[in-house]
Short mmCIF file of C-alpha atoms in Angstrom, two decimals:
data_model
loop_
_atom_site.label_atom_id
_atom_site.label_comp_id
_atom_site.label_asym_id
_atom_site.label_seq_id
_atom_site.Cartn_x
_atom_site.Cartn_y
_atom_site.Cartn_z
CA UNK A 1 109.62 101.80 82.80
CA UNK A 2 110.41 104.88 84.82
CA UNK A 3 111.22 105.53 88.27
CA UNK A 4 108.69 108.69 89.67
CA UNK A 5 110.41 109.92 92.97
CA UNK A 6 108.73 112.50 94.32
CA UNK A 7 109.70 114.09 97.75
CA UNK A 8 107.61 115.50 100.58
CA UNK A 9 107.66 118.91 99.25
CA UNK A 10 106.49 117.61 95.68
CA UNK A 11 103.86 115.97 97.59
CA UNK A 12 102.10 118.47 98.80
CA UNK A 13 102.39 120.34 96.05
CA UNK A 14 100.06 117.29 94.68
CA UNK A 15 97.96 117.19 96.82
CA UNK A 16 97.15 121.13 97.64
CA UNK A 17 96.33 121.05 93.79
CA UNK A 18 93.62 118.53 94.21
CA UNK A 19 90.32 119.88 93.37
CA UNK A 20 87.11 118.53 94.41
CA UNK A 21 86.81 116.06 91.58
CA UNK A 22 89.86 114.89 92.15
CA UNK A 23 89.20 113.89 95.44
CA UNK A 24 85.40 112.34 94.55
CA UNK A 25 88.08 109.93 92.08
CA UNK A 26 90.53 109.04 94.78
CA UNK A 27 87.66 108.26 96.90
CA UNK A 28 86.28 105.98 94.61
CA UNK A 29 89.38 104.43 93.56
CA UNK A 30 90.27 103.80 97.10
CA UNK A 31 86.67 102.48 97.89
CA UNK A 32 86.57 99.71 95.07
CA UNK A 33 89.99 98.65 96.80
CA UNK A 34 88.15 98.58 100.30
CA UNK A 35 85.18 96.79 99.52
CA UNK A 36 87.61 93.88 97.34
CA UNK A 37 89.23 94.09 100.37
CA UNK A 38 86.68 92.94 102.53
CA UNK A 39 84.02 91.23 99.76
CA UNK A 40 86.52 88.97 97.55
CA UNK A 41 87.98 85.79 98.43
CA UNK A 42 91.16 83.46 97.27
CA UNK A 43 88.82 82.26 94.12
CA UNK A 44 88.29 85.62 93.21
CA UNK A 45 91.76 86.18 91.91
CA UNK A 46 91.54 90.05 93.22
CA UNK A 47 94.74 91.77 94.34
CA UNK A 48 92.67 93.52 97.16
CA UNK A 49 91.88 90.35 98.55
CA UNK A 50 92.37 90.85 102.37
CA UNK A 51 94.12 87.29 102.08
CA UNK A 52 97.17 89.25 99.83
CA UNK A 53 97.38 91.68 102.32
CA UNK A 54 99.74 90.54 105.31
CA UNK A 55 99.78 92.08 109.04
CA UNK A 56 101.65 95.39 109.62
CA UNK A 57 104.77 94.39 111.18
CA UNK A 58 105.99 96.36 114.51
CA UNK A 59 110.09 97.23 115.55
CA UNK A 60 110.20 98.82 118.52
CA UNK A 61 113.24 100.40 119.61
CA UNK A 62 115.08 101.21 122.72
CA UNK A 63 114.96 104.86 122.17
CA UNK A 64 110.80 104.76 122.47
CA UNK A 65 110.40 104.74 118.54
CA UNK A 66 108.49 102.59 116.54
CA UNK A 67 109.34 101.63 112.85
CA UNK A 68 106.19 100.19 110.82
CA UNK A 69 106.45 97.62 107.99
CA UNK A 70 103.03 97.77 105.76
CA UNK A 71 103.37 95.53 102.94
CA UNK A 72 100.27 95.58 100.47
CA UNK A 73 99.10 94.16 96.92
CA UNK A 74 96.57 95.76 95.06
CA UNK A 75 94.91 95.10 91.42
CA UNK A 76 98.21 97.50 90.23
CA UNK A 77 100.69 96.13 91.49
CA UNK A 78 102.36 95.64 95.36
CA UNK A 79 104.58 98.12 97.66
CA UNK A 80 105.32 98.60 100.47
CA UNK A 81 105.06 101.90 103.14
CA UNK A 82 107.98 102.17 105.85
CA UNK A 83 107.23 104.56 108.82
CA UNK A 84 109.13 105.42 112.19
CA UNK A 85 106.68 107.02 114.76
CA UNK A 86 107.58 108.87 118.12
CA UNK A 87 106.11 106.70 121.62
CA UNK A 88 103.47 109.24 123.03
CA UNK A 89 104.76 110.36 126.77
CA UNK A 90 103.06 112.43 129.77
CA UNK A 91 105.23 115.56 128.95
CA UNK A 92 102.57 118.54 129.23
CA UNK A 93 102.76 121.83 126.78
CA UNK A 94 101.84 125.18 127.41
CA UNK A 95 98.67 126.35 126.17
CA UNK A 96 96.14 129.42 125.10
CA UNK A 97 92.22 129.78 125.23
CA UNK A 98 89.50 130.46 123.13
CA UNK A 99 90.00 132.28 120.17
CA UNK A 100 88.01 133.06 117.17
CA UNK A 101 89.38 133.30 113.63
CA UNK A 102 86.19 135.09 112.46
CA UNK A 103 87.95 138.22 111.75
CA UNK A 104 91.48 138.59 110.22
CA UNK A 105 93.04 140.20 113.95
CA UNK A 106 93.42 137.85 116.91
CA UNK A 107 93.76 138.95 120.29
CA UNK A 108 97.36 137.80 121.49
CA UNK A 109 95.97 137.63 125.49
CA UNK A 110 95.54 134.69 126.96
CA UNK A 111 93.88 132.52 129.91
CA UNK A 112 96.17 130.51 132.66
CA UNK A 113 94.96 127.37 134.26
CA UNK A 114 93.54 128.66 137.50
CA UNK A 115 91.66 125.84 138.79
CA UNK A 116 91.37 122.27 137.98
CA UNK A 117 88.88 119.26 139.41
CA UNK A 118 88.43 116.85 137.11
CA UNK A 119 90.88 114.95 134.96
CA UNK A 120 89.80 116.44 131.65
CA UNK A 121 90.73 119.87 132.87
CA UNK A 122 93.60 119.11 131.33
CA UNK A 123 95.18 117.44 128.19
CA UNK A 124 95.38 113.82 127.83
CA UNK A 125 98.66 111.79 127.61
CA UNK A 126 99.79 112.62 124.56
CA UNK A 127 103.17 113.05 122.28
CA UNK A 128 105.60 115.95 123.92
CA UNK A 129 105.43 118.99 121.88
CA UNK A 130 109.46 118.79 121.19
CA UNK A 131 108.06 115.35 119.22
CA UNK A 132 106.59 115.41 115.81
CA UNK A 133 103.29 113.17 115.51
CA UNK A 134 103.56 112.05 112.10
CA UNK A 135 105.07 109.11 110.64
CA UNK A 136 108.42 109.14 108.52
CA UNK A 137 109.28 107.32 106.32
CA UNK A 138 108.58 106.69 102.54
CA UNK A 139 106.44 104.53 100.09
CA UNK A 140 108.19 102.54 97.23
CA UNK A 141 105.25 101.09 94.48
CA UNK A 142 105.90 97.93 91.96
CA UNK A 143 104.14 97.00 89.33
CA UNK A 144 102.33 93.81 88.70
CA UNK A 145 105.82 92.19 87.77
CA UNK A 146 107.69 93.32 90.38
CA UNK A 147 109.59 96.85 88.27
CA UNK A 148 110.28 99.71 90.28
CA UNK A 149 107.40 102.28 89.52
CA UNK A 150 108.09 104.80 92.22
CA UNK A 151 109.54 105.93 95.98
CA UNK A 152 107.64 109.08 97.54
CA UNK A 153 107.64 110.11 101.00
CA UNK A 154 105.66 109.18 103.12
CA UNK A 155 104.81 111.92 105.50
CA UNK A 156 101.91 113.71 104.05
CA UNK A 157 100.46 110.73 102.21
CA UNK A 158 99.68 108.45 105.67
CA UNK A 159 97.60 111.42 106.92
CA UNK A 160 95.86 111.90 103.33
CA UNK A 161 95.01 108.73 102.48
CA UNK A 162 93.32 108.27 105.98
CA UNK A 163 91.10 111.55 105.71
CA UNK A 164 90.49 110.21 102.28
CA UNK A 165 88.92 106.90 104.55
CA UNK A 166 87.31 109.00 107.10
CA UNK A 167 85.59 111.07 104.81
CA UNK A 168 83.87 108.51 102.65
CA UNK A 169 80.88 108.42 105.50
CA UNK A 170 81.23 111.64 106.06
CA UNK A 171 80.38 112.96 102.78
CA UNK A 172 77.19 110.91 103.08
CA UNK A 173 75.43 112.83 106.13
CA UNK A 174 72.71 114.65 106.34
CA UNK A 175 73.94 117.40 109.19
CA UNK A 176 77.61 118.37 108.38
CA UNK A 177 76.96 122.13 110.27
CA UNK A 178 79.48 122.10 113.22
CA UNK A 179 82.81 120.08 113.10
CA UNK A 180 84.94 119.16 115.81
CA UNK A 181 88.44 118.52 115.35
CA UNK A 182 90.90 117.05 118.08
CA UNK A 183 94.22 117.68 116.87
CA UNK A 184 96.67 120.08 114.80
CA UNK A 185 98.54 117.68 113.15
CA UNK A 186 98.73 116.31 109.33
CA UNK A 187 95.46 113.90 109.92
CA UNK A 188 93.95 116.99 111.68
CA UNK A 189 94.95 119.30 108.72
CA UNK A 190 93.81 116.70 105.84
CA UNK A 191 90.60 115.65 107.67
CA UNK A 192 89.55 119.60 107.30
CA UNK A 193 90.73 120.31 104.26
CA UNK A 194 88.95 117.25 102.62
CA UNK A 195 85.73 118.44 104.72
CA UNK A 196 86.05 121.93 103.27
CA UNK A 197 86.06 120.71 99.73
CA UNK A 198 83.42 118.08 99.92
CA UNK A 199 80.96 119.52 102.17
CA UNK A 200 82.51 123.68 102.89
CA UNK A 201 79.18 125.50 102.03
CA UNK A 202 77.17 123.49 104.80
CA UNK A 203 79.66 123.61 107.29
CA UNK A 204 79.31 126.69 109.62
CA UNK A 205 81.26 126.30 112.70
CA UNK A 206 85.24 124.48 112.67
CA UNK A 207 86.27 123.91 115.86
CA UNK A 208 89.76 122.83 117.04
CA UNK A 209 90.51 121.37 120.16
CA UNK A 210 94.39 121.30 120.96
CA UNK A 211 97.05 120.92 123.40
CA UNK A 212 98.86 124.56 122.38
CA UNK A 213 97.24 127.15 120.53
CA UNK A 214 100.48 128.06 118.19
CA UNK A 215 100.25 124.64 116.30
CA UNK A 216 96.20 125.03 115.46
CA UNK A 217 97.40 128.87 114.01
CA UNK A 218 99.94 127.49 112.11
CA UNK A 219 97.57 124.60 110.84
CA UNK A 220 95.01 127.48 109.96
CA UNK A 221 97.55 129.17 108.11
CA UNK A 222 98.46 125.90 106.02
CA UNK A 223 94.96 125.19 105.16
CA UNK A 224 94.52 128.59 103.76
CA UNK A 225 98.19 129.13 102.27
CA UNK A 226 99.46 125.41 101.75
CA UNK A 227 102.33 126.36 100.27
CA UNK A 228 103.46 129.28 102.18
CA UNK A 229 104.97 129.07 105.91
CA UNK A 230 102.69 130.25 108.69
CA UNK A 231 103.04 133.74 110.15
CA UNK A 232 104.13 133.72 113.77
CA UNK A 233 101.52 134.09 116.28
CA UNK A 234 99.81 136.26 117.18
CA UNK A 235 99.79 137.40 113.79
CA UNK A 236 97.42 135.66 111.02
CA UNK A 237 97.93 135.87 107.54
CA UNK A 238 94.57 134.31 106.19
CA UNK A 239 92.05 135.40 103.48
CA UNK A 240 88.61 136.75 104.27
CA UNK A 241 85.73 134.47 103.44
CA UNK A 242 84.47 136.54 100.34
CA UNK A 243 87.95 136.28 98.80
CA UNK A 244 89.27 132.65 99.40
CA UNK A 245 88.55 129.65 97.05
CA UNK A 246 88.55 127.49 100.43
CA UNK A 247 85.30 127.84 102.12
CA UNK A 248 85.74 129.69 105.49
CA UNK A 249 83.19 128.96 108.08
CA UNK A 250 83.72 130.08 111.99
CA UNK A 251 86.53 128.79 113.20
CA UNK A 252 87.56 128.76 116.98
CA UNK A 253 90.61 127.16 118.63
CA UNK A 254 90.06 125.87 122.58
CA UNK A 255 92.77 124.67 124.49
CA UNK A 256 92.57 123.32 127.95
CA UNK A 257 94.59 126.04 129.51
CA UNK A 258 91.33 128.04 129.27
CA UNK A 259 89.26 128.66 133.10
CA UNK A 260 86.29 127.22 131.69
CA UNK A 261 87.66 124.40 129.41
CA UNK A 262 85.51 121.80 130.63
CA UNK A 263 82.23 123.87 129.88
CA UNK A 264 83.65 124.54 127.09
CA UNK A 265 84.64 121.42 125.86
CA UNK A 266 80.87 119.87 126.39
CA UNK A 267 79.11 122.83 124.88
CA UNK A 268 81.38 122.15 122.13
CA UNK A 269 81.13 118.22 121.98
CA UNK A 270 77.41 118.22 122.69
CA UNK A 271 77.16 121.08 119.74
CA UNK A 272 78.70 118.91 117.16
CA UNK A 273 77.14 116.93 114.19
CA UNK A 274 81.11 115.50 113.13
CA UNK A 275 83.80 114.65 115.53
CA UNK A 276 87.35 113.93 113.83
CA UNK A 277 89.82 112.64 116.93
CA UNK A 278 93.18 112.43 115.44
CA UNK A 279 95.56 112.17 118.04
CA UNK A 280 97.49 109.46 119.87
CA UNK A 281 96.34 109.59 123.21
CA UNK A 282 96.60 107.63 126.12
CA UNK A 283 93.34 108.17 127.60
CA UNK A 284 89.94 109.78 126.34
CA UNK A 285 89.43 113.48 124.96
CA UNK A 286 86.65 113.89 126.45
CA UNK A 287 84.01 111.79 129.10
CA UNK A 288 81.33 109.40 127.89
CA UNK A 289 78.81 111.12 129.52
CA UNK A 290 78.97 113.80 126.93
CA UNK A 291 77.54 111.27 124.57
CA UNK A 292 75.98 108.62 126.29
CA UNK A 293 73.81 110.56 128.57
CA UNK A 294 69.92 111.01 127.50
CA UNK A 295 70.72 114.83 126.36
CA UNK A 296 73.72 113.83 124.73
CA UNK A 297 72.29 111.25 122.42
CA UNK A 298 69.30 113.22 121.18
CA UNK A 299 71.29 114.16 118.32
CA UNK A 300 72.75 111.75 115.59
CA UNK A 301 77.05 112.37 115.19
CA UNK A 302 79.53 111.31 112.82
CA UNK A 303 82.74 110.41 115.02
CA UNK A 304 86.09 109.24 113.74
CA UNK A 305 88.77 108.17 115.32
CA UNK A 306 92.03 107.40 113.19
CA UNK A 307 94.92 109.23 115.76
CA UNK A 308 95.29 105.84 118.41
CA UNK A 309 97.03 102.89 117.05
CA UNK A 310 97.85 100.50 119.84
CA UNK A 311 95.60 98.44 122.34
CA UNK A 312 96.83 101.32 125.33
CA UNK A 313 95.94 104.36 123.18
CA UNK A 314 92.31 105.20 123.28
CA UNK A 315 90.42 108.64 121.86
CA UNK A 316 87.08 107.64 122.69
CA UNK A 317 85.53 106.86 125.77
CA UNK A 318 85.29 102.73 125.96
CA UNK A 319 81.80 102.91 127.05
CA UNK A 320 80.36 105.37 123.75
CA UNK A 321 81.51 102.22 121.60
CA UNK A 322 79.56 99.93 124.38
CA UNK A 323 76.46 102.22 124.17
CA UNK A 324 76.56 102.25 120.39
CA UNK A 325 76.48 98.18 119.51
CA UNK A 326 73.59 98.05 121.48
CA UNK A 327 71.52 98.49 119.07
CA UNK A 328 67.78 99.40 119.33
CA UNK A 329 66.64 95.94 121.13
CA UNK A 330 63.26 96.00 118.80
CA UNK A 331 62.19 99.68 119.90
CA UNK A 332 63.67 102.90 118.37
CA UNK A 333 62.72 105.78 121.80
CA UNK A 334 61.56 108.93 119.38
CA UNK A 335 64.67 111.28 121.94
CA UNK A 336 66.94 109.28 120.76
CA UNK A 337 68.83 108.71 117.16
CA UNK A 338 69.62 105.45 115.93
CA UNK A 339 72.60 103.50 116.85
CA UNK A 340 73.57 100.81 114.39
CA UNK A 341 74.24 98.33 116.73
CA UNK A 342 77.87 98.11 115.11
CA UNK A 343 81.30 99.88 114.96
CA UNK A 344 82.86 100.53 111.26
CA UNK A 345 86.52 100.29 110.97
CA UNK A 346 88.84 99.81 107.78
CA UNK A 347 90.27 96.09 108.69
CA UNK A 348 88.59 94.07 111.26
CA UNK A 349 91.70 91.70 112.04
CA UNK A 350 93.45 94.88 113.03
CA UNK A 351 91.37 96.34 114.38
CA UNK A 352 90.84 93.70 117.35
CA UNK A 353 94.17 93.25 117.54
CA UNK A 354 95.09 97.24 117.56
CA UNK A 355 92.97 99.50 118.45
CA UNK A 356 92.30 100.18 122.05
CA UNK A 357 89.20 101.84 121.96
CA UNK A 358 87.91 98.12 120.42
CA UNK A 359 90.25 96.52 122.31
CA UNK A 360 88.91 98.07 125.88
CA UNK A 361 85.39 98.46 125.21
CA UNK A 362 85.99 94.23 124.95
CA UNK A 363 84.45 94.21 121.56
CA UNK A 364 84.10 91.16 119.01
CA UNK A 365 84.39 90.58 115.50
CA UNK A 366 80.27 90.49 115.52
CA UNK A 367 79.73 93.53 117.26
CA UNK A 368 82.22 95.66 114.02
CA UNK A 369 81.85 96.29 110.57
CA UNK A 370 84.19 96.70 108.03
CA UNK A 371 83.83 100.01 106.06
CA UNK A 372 84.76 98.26 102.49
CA UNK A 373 81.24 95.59 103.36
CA UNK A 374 79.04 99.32 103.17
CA UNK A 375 80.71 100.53 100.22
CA UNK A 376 79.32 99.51 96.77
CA UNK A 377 81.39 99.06 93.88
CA UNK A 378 81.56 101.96 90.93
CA UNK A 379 80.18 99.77 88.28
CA UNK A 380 77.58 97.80 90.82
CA UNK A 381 76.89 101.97 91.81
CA UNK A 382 75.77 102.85 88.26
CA UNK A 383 74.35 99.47 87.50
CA UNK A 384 71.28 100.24 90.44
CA UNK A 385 71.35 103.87 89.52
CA UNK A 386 70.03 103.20 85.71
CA UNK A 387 67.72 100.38 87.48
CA UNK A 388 66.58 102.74 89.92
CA UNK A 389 65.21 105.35 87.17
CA UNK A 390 61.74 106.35 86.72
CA UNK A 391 59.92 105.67 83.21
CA UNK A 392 60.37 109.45 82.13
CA UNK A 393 64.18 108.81 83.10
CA UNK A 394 63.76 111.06 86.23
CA UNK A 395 65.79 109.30 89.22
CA UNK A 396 63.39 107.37 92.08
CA UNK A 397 64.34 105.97 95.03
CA UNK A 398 68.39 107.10 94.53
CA UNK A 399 68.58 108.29 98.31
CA UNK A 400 67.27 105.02 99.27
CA UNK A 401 69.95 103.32 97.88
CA UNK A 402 72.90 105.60 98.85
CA UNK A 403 73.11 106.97 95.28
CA UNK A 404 74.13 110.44 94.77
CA UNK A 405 75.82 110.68 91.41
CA UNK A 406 79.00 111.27 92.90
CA UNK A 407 81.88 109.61 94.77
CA UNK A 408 81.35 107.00 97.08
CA UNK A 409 78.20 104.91 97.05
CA UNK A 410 77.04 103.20 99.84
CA UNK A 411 75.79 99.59 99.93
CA UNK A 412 74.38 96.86 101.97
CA UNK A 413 75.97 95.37 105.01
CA UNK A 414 76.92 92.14 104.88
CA UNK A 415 77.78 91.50 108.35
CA UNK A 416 75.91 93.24 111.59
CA UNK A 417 75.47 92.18 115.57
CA UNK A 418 72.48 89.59 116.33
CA UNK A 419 69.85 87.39 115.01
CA UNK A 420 68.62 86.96 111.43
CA UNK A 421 65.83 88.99 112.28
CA UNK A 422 68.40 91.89 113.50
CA UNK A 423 70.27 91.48 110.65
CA UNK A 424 67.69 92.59 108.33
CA UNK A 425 66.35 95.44 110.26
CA UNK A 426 69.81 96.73 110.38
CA UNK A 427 69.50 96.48 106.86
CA UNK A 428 66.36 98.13 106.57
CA UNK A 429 67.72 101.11 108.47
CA UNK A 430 71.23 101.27 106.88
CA UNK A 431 71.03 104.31 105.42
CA UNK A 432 69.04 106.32 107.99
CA UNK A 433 71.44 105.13 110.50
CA UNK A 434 74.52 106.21 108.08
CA UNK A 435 73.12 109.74 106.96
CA UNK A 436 71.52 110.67 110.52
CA UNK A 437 72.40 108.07 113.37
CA UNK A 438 75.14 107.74 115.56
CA UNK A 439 77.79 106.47 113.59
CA UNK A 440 81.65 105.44 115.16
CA UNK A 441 84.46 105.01 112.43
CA UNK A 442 87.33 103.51 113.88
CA UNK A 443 90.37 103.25 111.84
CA UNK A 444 94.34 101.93 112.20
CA UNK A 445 95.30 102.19 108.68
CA UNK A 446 96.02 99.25 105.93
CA UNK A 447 98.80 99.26 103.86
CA UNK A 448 96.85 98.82 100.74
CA UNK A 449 95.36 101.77 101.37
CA UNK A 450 98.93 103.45 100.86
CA UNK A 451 99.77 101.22 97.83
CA UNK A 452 96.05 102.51 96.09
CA UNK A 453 96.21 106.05 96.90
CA UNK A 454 100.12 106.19 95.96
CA UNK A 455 99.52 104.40 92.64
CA UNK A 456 96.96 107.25 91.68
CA UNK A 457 98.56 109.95 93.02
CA UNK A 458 101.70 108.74 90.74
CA UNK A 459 100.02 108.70 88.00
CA UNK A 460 98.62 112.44 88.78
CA UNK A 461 101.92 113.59 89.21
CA UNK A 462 103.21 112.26 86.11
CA UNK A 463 100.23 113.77 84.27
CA UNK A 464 100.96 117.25 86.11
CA UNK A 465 104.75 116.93 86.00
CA UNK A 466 105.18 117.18 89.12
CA UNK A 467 108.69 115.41 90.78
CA UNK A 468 111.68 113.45 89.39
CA UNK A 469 111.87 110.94 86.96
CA UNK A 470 114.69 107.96 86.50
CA UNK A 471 114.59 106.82 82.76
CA UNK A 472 115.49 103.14 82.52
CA UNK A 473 115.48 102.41 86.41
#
């Protein structure tokens, strides 16, 4: 068998190829692997098996550094994903303002900090601008008997394969109009760009909240021109909306060096129907209030958070996750959108044992859901779909059941917060709560995710000719 290598730059050649369909198949292949993951047991004889699939393990270095192991197995095959990450610090960055990519010149003038009250006048703790955010490392794949099938870099794959996650629920709700986005890194840059292809026509306003101003141009002018290296600011080198195959809605950029950031920021927050938080901070991006108060939960959100990954790092206000396991308690008040009563993540072992917005908000394995328990299997998908057709072979009842003929189905819940009785209300109101509700994704990352998403996109590149290959390896 032969060895694929393919480098970063091969990589993204990949992936900025991917079309639409190709990321409704990822999705699905990745979602079968997630719902083994959490569904199968040891009898089952499934390579997803959460039972095959062993801890991350942590080296921590004296330079502040952090090297991850993530071994995996999967129905393919095993591997194994090696990453070194940076230790966020307090360093601070310069910043910009508000600006507004609506027209193809941007205004080079910018806003100082002149006053400053409350703590979220400025940036959280966060990685030092000198330090890159994203992991390093690579990715090496086996087969089922343990042959070399293939080493690719890491980088860009970590940060695809976890917008890849992120986006499953996404793609599912009904109000996709303004997006949020706190970041300009690789998860910030893939969590848009998979947005823009699965749901770019409905989305009208893009707004990215970051520490500097120059990094969310230069992300703008990767999503637009992957392959191509950003323009220095001020200038921008991006195509008009009647002329790009990407979907351009609105875009603006805030940063908190801006006079009015923290009007800004809640107008913004409070605006929002999806909130993507994909940085590693050290405290909150923004305060609870924003979304816990009675004005701030009138309206149903999509929030992820993938950017923490250890008990101190936090994105989201502790007491949003409180607010949202609550539940309804028997009454649903018509203000306010549903809750759920339960947070989704991707594993719930590491979850409690790694991610600080769980972690703080003193959260239990009964109060969070695993995102592979929602999903329903391809075959299981089409199975209901045929059963769920009308006698003149027109669908009915499809958007009861989370069927929409493409990508990612969504399922039943297996495990919720409560009594019997809340367990099947939450049933009841799965999908309203999904589509429209207040929903929380939290996320650290699994290694099989890596070892699923790298398998496929291996056997894309070998398809597409894309990389090196070792004959005989």
């Amino acid at each position: 068998m032969p060895l694929t290598i393919l480098s970063d730059s091969d990589v993204r050649t990949l992936l900025s190829s991917l079309t639409k369909e190709d990321i409704l198949d990822l999705q699905q292949s990745l979602a079968d692997a997630l719902h083994y993951y959490s569904t199968s047991t040891e009898e089952d004889l499934n390579g997803c098996c959460s039972l095959y699939q062993p801890l991350r393990t942590a080296l921590k270095r004296s330079d502040g550094q952090t090297t991850l192991f993530m071994p995996a197995s999967s129905n393919d095959g095993i591997g194994v994903k090696i990453v070194t990450l940076s230790e966020p610090d307090t360093k601070k960055s310069d910043a910009a303002s508000l600006q507004s990519f609506s027209s193809l010149s941007l205004a080079s003038t910018t806003e100082s900090t002149t006053s400053s009250t409350t703590a979220f006048d400025v940036p959280p703790d966060s990685i030092a601008s000198g330090h890159s955010t994203t992991p390093k490392g690579s990715l090496t794949l086996l087969d089922k008997y343990g042959t070399p099938r293939a080493l690719v870099n890491a980088e860009e794959i970590t940060a695809f394969r976890t917008a890849l996650a992120s986006t499953m629920l996404f793609k599912k709700r009904t109000n996709v109009h303004d997006v949020v986005v706190f970041g300009a890194g690789k998860q910030a840059y893939w969590h848009i760009r998979l947005a823009l292809l699965l749901r770019g026509p409905e989305i009208h306003h893009l707004n990215i909240i970051n520490r500097t101003f120059e990094s969310a141009h230069d992300l703008i002018e990767r999503l637009y021109e992957p392959l191509q290296q950003p323009v220095a600011f001020p200038t921008i080198n991006i195509p008009i909306a009647e002329t790009t195959d990407l979907v351009r809605p609105k875009i603006q950029i805030l940063t908190p060096s801006h006079t009015e950031y923290e009007r800004l920021l809640k107008s913004t927050i409070r605006a929002s129907s999806i909130i993507f938080c994909t940085t590693p901070s050290l405290s909150p991006l923004f305060p609870a209030s924003y979304l816990t108060n009675p004005e701030g939960r009138k309206k149903g959100r999509y929030v992820a958070a993938i950017g923490s990954y250890k008990p101190h790092m936090v994105e989201i206000h502790p007491d949003i996750l409180r607010q949202n396991v609550k539940g309804e308690h028997g009454h649903h008040h018509h203000r306010h959108v549903r809750q759920g009563g339960a947070i989704i993540v991707d594993s719930v072992d590491a979850c409690l044992k790694e991610a600080g917005e769980i972690i703080q908000a003193g959260l239990g394995g009964r109060e969070i859901v695993e995102i592979g328990e929602l999903l329903m299997l391809k075959r299981d998908a089409e199975r209901r779909r045929l059963e769920a057709k009308g006698g003149d072979g027109s669908r009915s009842g499809d958007e009861g059941l989370g069927l929409d003929g493409s990508g990612v189905e969504l399922g039943e819940a297996k495990r919720v917060k409560g009594t019997d009785k809340q367990v099947q209300d939450a049933e009841k109101g799965l999908m309203e709560w999904l589509q429209k509700g207040n929903v929380i994704y939290k996320s650290v990352g699994l290694g099989l995710m890596d070892v699923v998403v790298g398998t496929d996109l291996v056997r894309l590149a070998d398809d597409r000719g894309i990389g090196t290959r070792i004959e005989n390896f």
